[in-house]
PDB file of C-alpha atoms in Angstrom:
ATOM      1  CA  MET A   1     -24.236 -23.935  12.629  1.00  0.00           C
ATOM      2  CA  SER A   2     -23.664 -21.032  10.257  1.00  0.00           C
ATOM      3  CA  THR A   3     -20.142 -19.861   9.463  1.00  0.00           C
ATOM      4  CA  ASP A   4     -18.744 -16.888   7.567  1.00  0.00           C
ATOM      5  CA  TYR A   5     -15.096 -17.179   6.535  1.00  0.00           C
ATOM      6  CA  LYS A   6     -13.581 -15.182   3.680  1.00  0.00           C
ATOM      7  CA  CYS A   7     -10.261 -14.603   1.974  1.00  0.00           C
ATOM      8  CA  VAL A   8      -9.583 -10.891   1.489  1.00  0.00           C
ATOM      9  CA  THR A   9      -6.919  -9.168  -0.559  1.00  0.00           C
ATOM     10  CA  GLU A  10      -7.700  -5.480  -0.057  1.00  0.00           C
ATOM     11  CA  ILE A  11      -7.255  -3.295   3.023  1.00  0.00           C
ATOM     12  CA  GLY A  12     -10.795  -1.906   2.636  1.00  0.00           C
ATOM     13  CA  ALA A  13     -12.241  -5.375   3.245  1.00  0.00           C
ATOM     14  CA  VAL A  14     -10.117  -5.734   6.399  1.00  0.00           C
ATOM     15  CA  ARG A  15     -11.305  -2.345   7.688  1.00  0.00           C
ATOM     16  CA  GLU A  16     -14.917  -3.239   6.947  1.00  0.00           C
ATOM     17  CA  TYR A  17     -14.663  -6.544   8.806  1.00  0.00           C
ATOM     18  CA  LEU A  18     -12.999  -4.948  11.857  1.00  0.00           C
ATOM     19  CA  ALA A  19     -15.254  -1.861  12.016  1.00  0.00           C
ATOM     20  CA  GLY A  20     -17.022  -1.425  15.333  1.00  0.00           C
ATOM     21  CA  HIS A  21     -15.254  -4.265  17.130  1.00  0.00           C
ATOM     22  CA  ASP A  22     -13.016  -3.724  20.162  1.00  0.00           C
ATOM     23  CA  LEU A  23     -11.730  -7.292  20.482  1.00  0.00           C
ATOM     24  CA  VAL A  24      -9.909  -9.066  17.641  1.00  0.00           C
ATOM     25  CA  SER A  25      -8.124 -12.398  17.623  1.00  0.00           C
ATOM     26  CA  PHE A  26      -5.343 -13.025  15.128  1.00  0.00           C
ATOM     27  CA  ASP A  27      -3.038 -15.758  13.899  1.00  0.00           C
ATOM     28  CA  TYR A  28       0.028 -15.407  11.702  1.00  0.00           C
ATOM     29  CA  GLU A  29       0.902 -18.101   9.199  1.00  0.00           C
ATOM     30  CA  THR A  30       4.578 -18.581   8.444  1.00  0.00           C
ATOM     31  CA  ALA A  31       6.545 -20.276   5.694  1.00  0.00           C
ATOM     32  CA  PRO A  32      10.182 -21.343   5.780  1.00  0.00           C
ATOM     33  CA  ASP A  33      12.665 -19.387   3.703  1.00  0.00           C
ATOM     34  CA  ALA A  34      13.814 -21.229   0.580  1.00  0.00           C
ATOM     35  CA  VAL A  35      17.126 -22.458   2.006  1.00  0.00           C
ATOM     36  CA  TYR A  36      15.325 -24.074   4.975  1.00  0.00           C
ATOM     37  CA  ARG A  37      12.307 -25.443   3.128  1.00  0.00           C
ATOM     38  CA  MET A  38      13.272 -29.113   3.583  1.00  0.00           C
ATOM     39  CA  GLU A  39      14.093 -28.688   7.270  1.00  0.00           C
ATOM     40  CA  GLU A  40      11.435 -30.026   9.634  1.00  0.00           C
ATOM     41  CA  LYS A  41       9.656 -27.304  11.652  1.00  0.00           C
ATOM     42  CA  ALA A  42      11.627 -24.501   9.977  1.00  0.00           C
ATOM     43  CA  ALA A  43       8.358 -22.568   9.579  1.00  0.00           C
ATOM     44  CA  LEU A  44       8.205 -22.287  13.383  1.00  0.00           C
ATOM     45  CA  ASP A  45      11.693 -20.790  13.712  1.00  0.00           C
ATOM     46  CA  PRO A  46      11.655 -16.971  13.384  1.00  0.00           C
ATOM     47  CA  ALA A  47      15.249 -17.021  12.134  1.00  0.00           C
ATOM     48  CA  LYS A  48      14.342 -19.384   9.287  1.00  0.00           C
ATOM     49  CA  ALA A  49      10.825 -18.288   8.312  1.00  0.00           C
ATOM     50  CA  HIS A  50       8.731 -15.292   7.321  1.00  0.00           C
ATOM     51  CA  ILE A  51       5.114 -14.264   7.851  1.00  0.00           C
ATOM     52  CA  CYS A  52       3.113 -14.973   4.709  1.00  0.00           C
ATOM     53  CA  THR A  53      -0.517 -14.461   5.776  1.00  0.00           C
ATOM     54  CA  MET A  54      -2.680 -13.493   8.725  1.00  0.00           C
ATOM     55  CA  SER A  55      -6.138 -14.505   9.923  1.00  0.00           C
ATOM     56  CA  LEU A  56      -8.425 -12.229  11.947  1.00  0.00           C
ATOM     57  CA  SER A  57     -11.668 -12.941  13.787  1.00  0.00           C
ATOM     58  CA  VAL A  58     -14.066 -10.642  15.659  1.00  0.00           C
ATOM     59  CA  LYS A  59     -16.594 -13.290  16.723  1.00  0.00           C
ATOM     60  CA  GLU A  60     -17.140 -17.045  16.781  1.00  0.00           C
ATOM     61  CA  HIS A  61     -17.523 -18.834  13.455  1.00  0.00           C
ATOM     62  CA  THR A  62     -16.403 -15.826  11.417  1.00  0.00           C
ATOM     63  CA  GLY A  63     -13.041 -14.754  10.154  1.00  0.00           C
ATOM     64  CA  ILE A  64     -10.987 -13.359   7.339  1.00  0.00           C
ATOM     65  CA  TYR A  65      -7.821 -14.739   5.831  1.00  0.00           C
ATOM     66  CA  CYS A  66      -5.652 -11.843   4.647  1.00  0.00           C
ATOM     67  CA  ARG A  67      -3.456 -12.404   1.614  1.00  0.00           C
TER      68      ARG A  67
END
């Protein structure tokens, strides 16, 4: 099975990956704020965490990790 996953840091790369696709799946990654860092599952609490990255995919076995 062939896969194509990349980490991108520029908006142009995101636009290029998404171009021509009508359906996009996404996933946000969160990290706990400093004061809650030692608290279990703080990254899942929207009052104690922030979005730090996002992943996008337009088809199986491909995706980009946006930093």
